[in-house]
């Protein structure tokens, strides 16, 4: 598509639609076995509970009018109170002034970028990391750097460290307790902010529950002296479509984020917040338990199928939770090219280069196990492994 000749901002000029997203638009074909999207299984979305919540909101004229009216930028107070209790359970001594409701945690990332980044500022993150965070921050034209790269202190220090400590998107990795302390020490030494993205943290299938970095940060004082902005969401547990998430941190930063949100969308849809509040109050723990039970079985099915079918040279680690298994292929294979061939056989995944700001690591791929049942996982992994095996072999004999 050609753009009209208006003068676009430098940030808009540098934005490109990814070829992979274009290719993955075909994933909706009914015959497709998709390991591509990190999205909840539709069977887990509790239609009945949401219908009842909607009915209750409209049952009383006064609450119905409140639902249909403008509301405060900070968010629906009862929902913020529910989040405060949830954060306290996770060891973060929050109060309502420490919580801002956002339109999904994606909006929290966008607002945090605007809060902290100027063109040329440095963002530190793991490599690979969540593509959507890179996209949000990119609008502020920062430079990205890996966690291990030595950084200057003072005015040239990184402005934020972005981390997904639990079952990260894309590589499923979990930061140990020691690594969380280390990240906090690094942030203190650089006098910078940690953005803790907790999108998947409710979805643990085994291993020890670990405290969020925000809790470790607050353990040495009150939340007001912390440097962690914790981004939470209901997308992976209750519903992604209602777009309700939150950011929790020191009140002074939350106030600034509230002003930025005011300029972006005034507030998150009031009725969506009310409905999420109803469902979370009635059934959050049970919903999470159902999701954990279903995804644990699927994760195990994917790991078993890989054990069974993987050709030599394929590597992966067992994720303790979340939705993803990260595969490393032999060095010479390109997952982007492999995707084109896999899609012809109705198999989809996301090539790993998409999760690197510099497009490197072309021999990696992300497989999501959240959407396919065990039989589909077995067939899909068998076909994918056969394809990888053929490509490795073709290369070895110089075809
Ligand atoms: C790591 C991570 N953070 C944030 C998000 C954004 O989620 P939402 O805006 O639906 O809360 C996602 C979505 O997939 C994600 O994987």
Tab-separated table of C-alpha atoms and ligand atoms in Angstrom:
chain	number	residue	atom	x	y	z
A	1	UNK	CA	0.000	0.000	0.000
A	2	UNK	CA	1.449	3.450	-0.910
A	3	UNK	CA	1.209	6.178	1.709
A	4	UNK	CA	-0.013	9.667	0.807
A	5	UNK	CA	2.816	12.198	0.791
A	6	UNK	CA	2.174	13.687	4.217
A	7	UNK	CA	5.120	14.228	6.470
A	8	UNK	CA	5.031	11.356	8.928
A	9	UNK	CA	6.796	11.494	12.282
A	10	UNK	CA	10.146	9.715	12.424
A	11	UNK	CA	8.581	7.155	14.798
A	12	UNK	CA	5.804	6.357	12.312
A	13	UNK	CA	8.276	6.183	9.443
A	14	UNK	CA	10.321	3.552	11.235
A	15	UNK	CA	7.274	1.337	11.989
A	16	UNK	CA	6.839	-1.667	9.709
A	17	UNK	CA	4.175	-4.378	9.638
A	18	UNK	CA	5.992	-7.633	10.192
A	19	UNK	CA	5.974	-10.123	7.321
A	20	UNK	CA	5.373	-12.822	9.873
A	21	UNK	CA	2.199	-11.212	11.183
A	22	UNK	CA	0.961	-10.996	7.597
A	23	UNK	CA	1.702	-14.686	7.053
A	24	UNK	CA	0.092	-15.649	10.336
A	25	UNK	CA	-3.179	-14.001	9.282
A	26	UNK	CA	-3.794	-17.325	7.509
A	27	UNK	CA	-3.732	-19.148	10.822
A	28	UNK	CA	-7.545	-18.980	11.085
A	29	UNK	CA	-7.979	-21.784	8.480
A	30	UNK	CA	-9.974	-24.572	10.190
A	31	UNK	CA	-7.472	-27.245	9.150
A	32	UNK	CA	-4.553	-25.354	10.725
A	33	UNK	CA	-2.784	-26.674	13.832
A	34	UNK	CA	-1.665	-23.411	15.332
A	35	UNK	CA	1.193	-23.208	17.796
A	36	UNK	CA	1.389	-19.488	16.944
A	37	UNK	CA	-0.849	-17.394	19.198
A	38	UNK	CA	-0.267	-16.994	22.929
A	39	UNK	CA	-3.981	-16.781	23.564
A	40	UNK	CA	-6.369	-18.519	25.967
A	41	UNK	CA	-8.311	-21.577	24.868
A	42	UNK	CA	-11.840	-20.293	24.066
A	43	UNK	CA	-13.311	-23.185	26.092
A	44	UNK	CA	-11.890	-21.530	29.229
A	45	UNK	CA	-13.750	-18.265	28.648
A	46	UNK	CA	-16.702	-18.569	31.039
A	47	UNK	CA	-19.580	-17.263	28.979
A	48	UNK	CA	-22.148	-18.045	31.698
A	49	UNK	CA	-20.278	-16.094	34.380
A	50	UNK	CA	-19.872	-13.082	32.110
A	51	UNK	CA	-23.555	-13.195	31.093
A	52	UNK	CA	-24.526	-13.191	34.758
A	53	UNK	CA	-22.110	-10.341	35.547
A	54	UNK	CA	-23.513	-8.271	32.667
A	55	UNK	CA	-27.067	-9.020	33.821
A	56	UNK	CA	-26.250	-7.889	37.370
A	57	UNK	CA	-24.719	-4.616	36.165
A	58	UNK	CA	-27.914	-3.827	34.249
A	59	UNK	CA	-30.252	-5.116	36.983
A	60	UNK	CA	-30.193	-1.832	38.954
A	61	UNK	CA	-30.781	1.469	37.088
A	62	UNK	CA	-28.285	3.377	39.194
A	63	UNK	CA	-25.364	0.978	38.646
A	64	UNK	CA	-26.370	0.599	34.982
A	65	UNK	CA	-26.114	4.386	34.535
A	66	UNK	CA	-22.745	4.360	36.291
A	67	UNK	CA	-21.634	1.641	33.854
A	68	UNK	CA	-22.709	3.713	30.860
A	69	UNK	CA	-21.205	6.986	32.125
A	70	UNK	CA	-17.683	8.456	31.944
A	71	UNK	CA	-15.658	7.456	34.996
A	72	UNK	CA	-12.362	8.292	36.674
A	73	UNK	CA	-9.043	7.647	34.939
A	74	UNK	CA	-7.678	5.710	37.941
A	75	UNK	CA	-10.318	3.017	37.434
A	76	UNK	CA	-13.382	1.473	39.086
A	77	UNK	CA	-12.733	1.602	42.838
A	78	UNK	CA	-14.067	-1.880	43.761
A	79	UNK	CA	-11.846	-3.408	41.060
A	80	UNK	CA	-8.823	-1.473	42.326
A	81	UNK	CA	-9.628	-2.757	45.825
A	82	UNK	CA	-9.787	-6.337	44.499
A	83	UNK	CA	-6.380	-5.785	42.852
A	84	UNK	CA	-4.956	-4.371	46.089
A	85	UNK	CA	-5.971	-7.587	47.906
A	86	UNK	CA	-4.490	-9.662	45.057
A	87	UNK	CA	-1.193	-7.727	45.139
A	88	UNK	CA	-1.014	-8.112	48.924
A	89	UNK	CA	-1.469	-11.862	48.531
A	90	UNK	CA	1.548	-11.736	46.220
A	91	UNK	CA	3.531	-9.899	48.920
A	92	UNK	CA	3.235	-6.358	47.518
A	93	UNK	CA	1.941	-3.951	50.223
A	94	UNK	CA	-0.186	-1.904	47.822
A	95	UNK	CA	-3.029	0.503	48.502
A	96	UNK	CA	-5.579	1.875	46.031
A	97	UNK	CA	-3.345	4.872	45.256
A	98	UNK	CA	-0.749	2.407	43.994
A	99	UNK	CA	-3.050	0.937	41.337
A	100	UNK	CA	-4.078	2.317	37.942
A	101	UNK	CA	-6.451	0.284	35.745
A	102	UNK	CA	-5.280	0.122	32.130
A	103	UNK	CA	-6.772	-1.122	28.867
A	104	UNK	CA	-4.889	-4.411	29.004
A	105	UNK	CA	-1.341	-4.543	30.342
A	106	UNK	CA	-0.274	-3.531	26.825
A	107	UNK	CA	-1.490	-0.016	27.585
A	108	UNK	CA	0.528	-0.037	30.807
A	109	UNK	CA	3.672	-0.742	28.730
A	110	UNK	CA	2.790	2.058	26.332
A	111	UNK	CA	2.225	4.566	29.153
A	112	UNK	CA	5.421	3.505	30.938
A	113	UNK	CA	7.381	4.081	27.729
A	114	UNK	CA	5.935	7.599	27.537
A	115	UNK	CA	6.689	8.143	31.222
A	116	UNK	CA	10.348	7.158	31.087
A	117	UNK	CA	11.763	7.245	27.571
A	118	UNK	CA	13.165	10.014	25.386
A	119	UNK	CA	14.546	9.397	21.888
A	120	UNK	CA	17.886	7.642	22.295
A	121	UNK	CA	17.264	6.473	25.904
A	122	UNK	CA	18.310	2.919	26.666
A	123	UNK	CA	15.898	0.077	27.454
A	124	UNK	CA	17.427	-3.064	28.926
A	125	UNK	CA	15.679	-6.352	28.316
A	126	UNK	CA	16.250	-10.062	28.052
A	127	UNK	CA	16.938	-11.410	24.573
A	128	UNK	CA	14.542	-12.689	23.336
A	129	UNK	CA	11.691	-10.726	24.855
A	130	UNK	CA	8.001	-9.893	24.329
A	131	UNK	CA	7.486	-8.402	20.886
A	132	UNK	CA	4.598	-6.179	22.030
A	133	UNK	CA	6.807	-4.515	24.645
A	134	UNK	CA	9.448	-3.768	22.010
A	135	UNK	CA	6.715	-2.285	19.811
A	136	UNK	CA	5.300	-0.113	22.603
A	137	UNK	CA	8.685	1.217	23.654
A	138	UNK	CA	9.789	1.703	20.030
A	139	UNK	CA	7.256	4.497	19.615
A	140	UNK	CA	9.515	6.527	21.962
A	141	UNK	CA	12.557	5.813	19.746
A	142	UNK	CA	14.860	4.330	22.389
A	143	UNK	CA	17.792	2.010	21.822
A	144	UNK	CA	17.612	-1.550	23.133
A	145	UNK	CA	20.366	-3.315	24.955
A	146	UNK	CA	20.790	-6.782	26.506
A	147	UNK	CA	20.834	-7.295	30.277
A	148	UNK	CA	24.464	-8.408	30.253
A	149	UNK	CA	25.831	-5.435	28.310
A	150	UNK	CA	27.803	-3.079	30.605
A	151	UNK	CA	25.905	0.201	31.067
A	152	UNK	CA	26.955	3.712	32.072
A	153	UNK	CA	25.583	5.156	35.311
A	154	UNK	CA	24.422	8.748	35.719
A	155	UNK	CA	22.578	10.646	32.983
A	156	UNK	CA	23.398	8.011	30.294
A	157	UNK	CA	22.087	5.119	32.393
A	158	UNK	CA	19.224	2.976	31.055
A	159	UNK	CA	15.810	4.417	31.832
A	160	UNK	CA	14.122	1.073	32.386
A	161	UNK	CA	14.757	-2.641	32.685
A	162	UNK	CA	11.923	-4.675	31.170
A	163	UNK	CA	11.503	-8.181	32.634
A	164	UNK	CA	8.961	-11.007	32.354
A	165	UNK	CA	10.075	-13.022	35.397
A	166	UNK	CA	7.478	-15.830	35.221
A	167	UNK	CA	7.252	-18.178	32.200
A	168	UNK	CA	8.302	-15.477	29.804
A	169	UNK	CA	6.895	-14.795	26.412
A	170	UNK	CA	8.534	-16.061	24.223
A	171	UNK	CA	11.022	-18.481	25.793
A	172	UNK	CA	9.040	-19.807	28.787
A	173	UNK	CA	11.967	-18.984	31.118
A	174	UNK	CA	11.445	-18.241	34.811
A	175	UNK	CA	13.847	-16.043	36.758
A	176	UNK	CA	15.138	-17.710	39.936
A	177	UNK	CA	14.839	-15.930	43.272
A	178	UNK	CA	18.553	-15.084	43.053
A	179	UNK	CA	18.119	-13.645	39.532
A	180	UNK	CA	15.249	-11.450	40.788
A	181	UNK	CA	17.463	-10.086	43.586
A	182	UNK	CA	20.266	-9.564	41.088
A	183	UNK	CA	17.961	-7.600	38.748
A	184	UNK	CA	16.922	-5.415	41.655
A	185	UNK	CA	20.567	-4.822	42.625
A	186	UNK	CA	21.344	-3.885	39.010
A	187	UNK	CA	18.393	-1.468	38.891
A	188	UNK	CA	19.494	0.128	42.167
A	189	UNK	CA	23.078	0.471	40.958
A	190	UNK	CA	21.863	2.141	37.743
A	191	UNK	CA	19.162	4.097	39.582
A	192	UNK	CA	16.608	2.905	37.058
A	193	UNK	CA	13.061	1.523	37.012
A	194	UNK	CA	12.143	-2.164	36.683
A	195	UNK	CA	9.085	-2.901	34.582
A	196	UNK	CA	7.855	-6.268	35.822
A	197	UNK	CA	5.486	-7.810	33.293
A	198	UNK	CA	3.485	-10.461	35.145
A	199	UNK	CA	1.159	-11.434	32.284
A	200	UNK	CA	1.525	-15.208	32.834
A	201	UNK	CA	2.393	-15.380	36.534
A	202	UNK	CA	-0.920	-17.026	37.567
A	203	UNK	CA	-0.250	-19.935	35.205
A	204	UNK	CA	2.258	-22.057	37.136
A	205	UNK	CA	2.114	-25.829	36.576
A	206	UNK	CA	4.925	-27.001	38.822
A	207	UNK	CA	7.906	-25.769	40.821
A	208	UNK	CA	8.052	-23.350	43.737
A	209	UNK	CA	5.913	-20.169	43.683
A	210	UNK	CA	8.346	-17.210	43.600
A	211	UNK	CA	7.750	-13.671	44.868
A	212	UNK	CA	7.350	-10.915	42.301
A	213	UNK	CA	10.275	-8.492	42.039
A	214	UNK	CA	7.858	-5.797	43.277
A	215	UNK	CA	7.518	-7.738	46.560
A	216	UNK	CA	11.301	-8.132	46.974
A	217	UNK	CA	11.666	-4.419	46.245
A	218	UNK	CA	9.042	-3.466	48.849
A	219	UNK	CA	10.541	-5.805	51.462
A	220	UNK	CA	13.274	-3.270	52.167
A	221	UNK	CA	10.827	-0.414	52.877
A	222	UNK	CA	7.340	0.712	51.850
A	223	UNK	CA	5.992	0.532	48.303
A	224	UNK	CA	6.542	4.300	48.020
A	225	UNK	CA	10.309	3.852	48.035
A	226	UNK	CA	10.279	1.106	45.376
A	227	UNK	CA	11.408	1.344	41.747
A	228	UNK	CA	9.274	-1.473	40.303
A	229	UNK	CA	6.227	-0.952	38.110
A	230	UNK	CA	4.282	-4.235	38.152
A	231	UNK	CA	2.017	-4.810	35.128
A	232	UNK	CA	-0.850	-7.248	35.696
A	233	UNK	CA	-3.674	-8.411	33.457
A	234	UNK	CA	-6.904	-10.416	33.407
A	235	UNK	CA	-6.241	-11.409	29.787
A	236	UNK	CA	-4.637	-14.783	30.421
A	237	UNK	CA	-6.974	-15.794	33.238
A	238	UNK	CA	-10.492	-14.347	32.682
A	239	UNK	CA	-10.809	-12.643	29.276
A	240	UNK	CA	-8.442	-10.853	26.885
A	241	UNK	CA	-11.297	-9.304	24.909
A	242	UNK	CA	-12.484	-7.010	27.702
A	243	UNK	CA	-9.029	-5.357	27.786
A	244	UNK	CA	-8.586	-4.916	31.523
A	245	UNK	CA	-5.140	-4.820	33.115
A	246	UNK	CA	-3.362	-2.745	35.737
A	247	UNK	CA	-0.105	-1.199	36.795
A	248	UNK	CA	0.967	-1.134	40.437
A	249	UNK	CA	3.830	0.917	41.849
A	250	UNK	CA	4.774	3.944	43.966
A	251	UNK	CA	1.901	6.470	44.095
A	252	UNK	CA	4.010	9.313	42.654
A	253	UNK	CA	4.682	7.340	39.457
A	254	UNK	CA	1.093	6.049	39.309
A	255	UNK	CA	-0.142	9.672	39.426
A	256	UNK	CA	2.031	10.559	36.423
A	257	UNK	CA	0.862	7.449	34.562
A	258	UNK	CA	-2.736	8.466	35.326
A	259	UNK	CA	-2.162	11.819	33.603
A	260	UNK	CA	-0.674	10.049	30.590
A	261	UNK	CA	-3.643	7.673	30.460
A	262	UNK	CA	-6.041	10.617	30.654
A	263	UNK	CA	-4.474	11.946	27.472
A	264	UNK	CA	-4.667	8.542	25.802
A	265	UNK	CA	-8.230	7.329	26.449
A	266	UNK	CA	-9.675	9.080	29.565
A	267	UNK	CA	-10.390	5.719	31.199
A	268	UNK	CA	-10.794	2.002	30.522
A	269	UNK	CA	-14.398	1.078	29.562
A	270	UNK	CA	-16.364	1.345	32.818
A	271	UNK	CA	-18.647	-1.585	32.109
A	272	UNK	CA	-15.717	-3.862	31.297
A	273	UNK	CA	-14.119	-3.042	34.627
A	274	UNK	CA	-17.386	-3.726	36.464
A	275	UNK	CA	-17.915	-7.043	34.732
A	276	UNK	CA	-14.327	-8.170	35.346
A	277	UNK	CA	-14.785	-7.175	38.991
A	278	UNK	CA	-17.911	-9.349	39.290
A	279	UNK	CA	-16.249	-12.367	37.705
A	280	UNK	CA	-12.950	-11.978	39.580
A	281	UNK	CA	-14.779	-11.610	42.922
A	282	UNK	CA	-16.958	-14.647	42.242
A	283	UNK	CA	-14.531	-17.038	40.633
A	284	UNK	CA	-10.930	-15.903	40.043
A	285	UNK	CA	-9.258	-18.762	41.910
A	286	UNK	CA	-11.447	-21.421	40.287
A	287	UNK	CA	-10.815	-19.937	36.817
A	288	UNK	CA	-7.090	-19.978	37.392
A	289	UNK	CA	-7.252	-23.569	38.657
A	290	UNK	CA	-9.126	-24.663	35.503
A	291	UNK	CA	-6.650	-22.900	33.236
A	292	UNK	CA	-3.684	-24.409	35.068
A	293	UNK	CA	-5.132	-27.921	34.847
A	294	UNK	CA	-5.828	-27.678	31.103
A	295	UNK	CA	-2.552	-26.049	30.091
A	296	UNK	CA	-0.443	-28.350	32.290
A	297	UNK	CA	-1.757	-31.365	30.331
A	298	UNK	CA	-1.039	-29.611	27.022
A	299	UNK	CA	2.447	-28.545	28.051
A	300	UNK	CA	3.207	-32.122	29.047
A	301	UNK	CA	1.785	-33.405	25.749
A	302	UNK	CA	4.025	-31.026	23.800
A	303	UNK	CA	7.131	-31.971	25.781
A	304	UNK	CA	6.358	-35.692	25.374
A	305	UNK	CA	5.814	-35.295	21.609
A	306	UNK	CA	9.120	-33.407	21.294
A	307	UNK	CA	10.947	-36.117	23.270
A	308	UNK	CA	9.487	-38.676	20.925
A	309	UNK	CA	9.862	-37.012	17.530
A	310	UNK	CA	12.642	-34.416	17.760
A	311	UNK	CA	15.533	-34.950	15.320
A	312	UNK	CA	19.113	-34.543	16.547
A	313	UNK	CA	20.190	-30.958	17.088
A	314	UNK	CA	16.851	-29.648	18.398
A	315	UNK	CA	16.912	-28.150	21.921
A	316	UNK	CA	14.271	-26.916	24.354
A	317	UNK	CA	13.686	-26.453	28.093
A	318	UNK	CA	10.653	-27.418	30.155
A	319	UNK	CA	8.672	-24.268	31.064
A	320	UNK	CA	7.256	-24.285	34.616
A	321	UNK	CA	4.146	-22.443	33.455
A	322	UNK	CA	2.750	-20.052	30.865
A	323	UNK	CA	1.948	-20.977	27.269
A	324	UNK	CA	5.253	-21.422	25.442
A	325	UNK	CA	8.028	-23.846	24.562
A	326	UNK	CA	11.069	-22.286	22.896
A	327	UNK	CA	12.908	-24.381	20.328
A	328	UNK	CA	16.489	-23.893	19.185
A	329	UNK	CA	17.214	-25.510	15.819
A	330	UNK	CA	20.586	-26.374	14.327
A	331	UNK	CA	22.454	-23.111	13.550
A	332	UNK	CA	22.055	-23.286	9.784
A	333	UNK	CA	18.241	-23.514	9.785
A	334	UNK	CA	16.054	-20.449	9.345
A	335	UNK	CA	12.718	-20.655	11.210
A	336	UNK	CA	11.215	-17.947	8.948
A	337	UNK	CA	11.761	-20.117	5.849
A	338	UNK	CA	10.584	-23.159	7.761
A	339	UNK	CA	7.325	-21.371	8.640
A	340	UNK	CA	6.474	-20.942	4.961
A	341	UNK	CA	6.889	-24.685	4.428
A	342	UNK	CA	5.081	-25.590	7.665
A	343	UNK	CA	2.096	-23.406	6.742
A	344	UNK	CA	1.695	-25.443	3.535
A	345	UNK	CA	1.263	-28.445	5.832
A	346	UNK	CA	-1.192	-26.525	8.050
A	347	UNK	CA	1.210	-26.001	10.951
A	348	UNK	CA	1.914	-22.532	12.357
A	349	UNK	CA	4.378	-21.144	14.908
A	350	UNK	CA	6.222	-17.866	15.419
A	351	UNK	CA	9.870	-17.644	14.272
A	352	UNK	CA	12.095	-16.527	17.139
A	353	UNK	CA	13.740	-13.622	15.267
A	354	UNK	CA	10.485	-11.682	15.772
A	355	UNK	CA	11.318	-11.430	19.483
A	356	UNK	CA	14.734	-9.829	18.996
A	357	UNK	CA	14.945	-6.090	18.404
A	358	UNK	CA	17.753	-6.757	15.859
A	359	UNK	CA	16.011	-9.725	14.145
A	360	UNK	CA	18.814	-12.121	15.152
A	361	UNK	CA	18.514	-15.786	16.266
A	362	UNK	CA	16.833	-16.973	13.082
A	363	UNK	CA	17.302	-20.592	14.175
A	364	UNK	CA	14.749	-20.315	17.007
A	365	UNK	CA	10.958	-20.607	17.217
A	366	UNK	CA	8.167	-20.154	19.752
A	367	UNK	CA	5.561	-22.886	20.101
A	368	UNK	CA	2.401	-22.159	22.050
A	369	UNK	CA	0.509	-25.103	23.576
A	370	UNK	CA	-2.528	-23.149	24.831
A	371	UNK	CA	-4.850	-23.634	21.841
A	372	UNK	CA	-4.382	-27.239	20.675
A	373	UNK	CA	-5.642	-30.411	22.285
A	374	UNK	CA	-3.329	-33.349	22.923
A	375	UNK	CA	-4.128	-35.131	19.646
A	376	UNK	CA	-3.421	-31.984	17.604
A	377	UNK	CA	-0.206	-31.415	19.536
A	378	UNK	CA	0.993	-34.947	18.742
A	379	UNK	CA	0.214	-34.595	15.006
A	380	UNK	CA	1.575	-31.043	14.774
A	381	UNK	CA	4.846	-31.783	16.563
A	382	UNK	CA	5.324	-34.946	14.503
A	383	UNK	CA	4.916	-32.986	11.231
A	384	UNK	CA	7.062	-30.096	12.414
A	385	UNK	CA	9.867	-32.367	13.616
A	386	UNK	CA	9.759	-34.318	10.317
A	387	UNK	CA	10.108	-31.048	8.410
A	388	UNK	CA	13.015	-29.882	10.580
A	389	UNK	CA	14.672	-33.307	10.189
A	390	UNK	CA	14.304	-33.144	6.379
A	391	UNK	CA	15.731	-29.629	6.228
A	392	UNK	CA	18.694	-30.563	8.416
A	393	UNK	CA	19.374	-33.589	6.280
A	394	UNK	CA	19.015	-31.660	2.988
A	395	UNK	CA	21.550	-29.159	4.235
A	396	UNK	CA	23.914	-31.886	5.444
A	397	UNK	CA	23.988	-33.519	1.981
A	398	UNK	CA	24.134	-30.125	0.256
A	399	UNK	CA	20.709	-30.287	-1.472
B	1	LIG	C1	4.422	-10.824	28.122
B	1	LIG	C2	3.152	-10.127	27.754
B	1	LIG	N1	2.895	-8.925	28.291
B	1	LIG	C3	1.796	-8.230	28.002
B	1	LIG	C4	0.868	-8.726	27.108
B	1	LIG	C5	-0.333	-7.886	26.789
B	1	LIG	O1	-1.482	-8.460	27.310
B	1	LIG	P1	-2.824	-7.652	27.575
B	1	LIG	O2	-2.685	-6.298	26.987
B	1	LIG	O3	-3.881	-8.453	26.938
B	1	LIG	O4	-2.952	-7.586	29.069
B	1	LIG	C6	1.077	-9.965	26.504
B	1	LIG	C7	0.113	-10.491	25.521
B	1	LIG	O5	0.257	-11.521	24.933
B	1	LIG	C8	2.247	-10.678	26.832
B	1	LIG	O6	2.532	-11.871	26.285
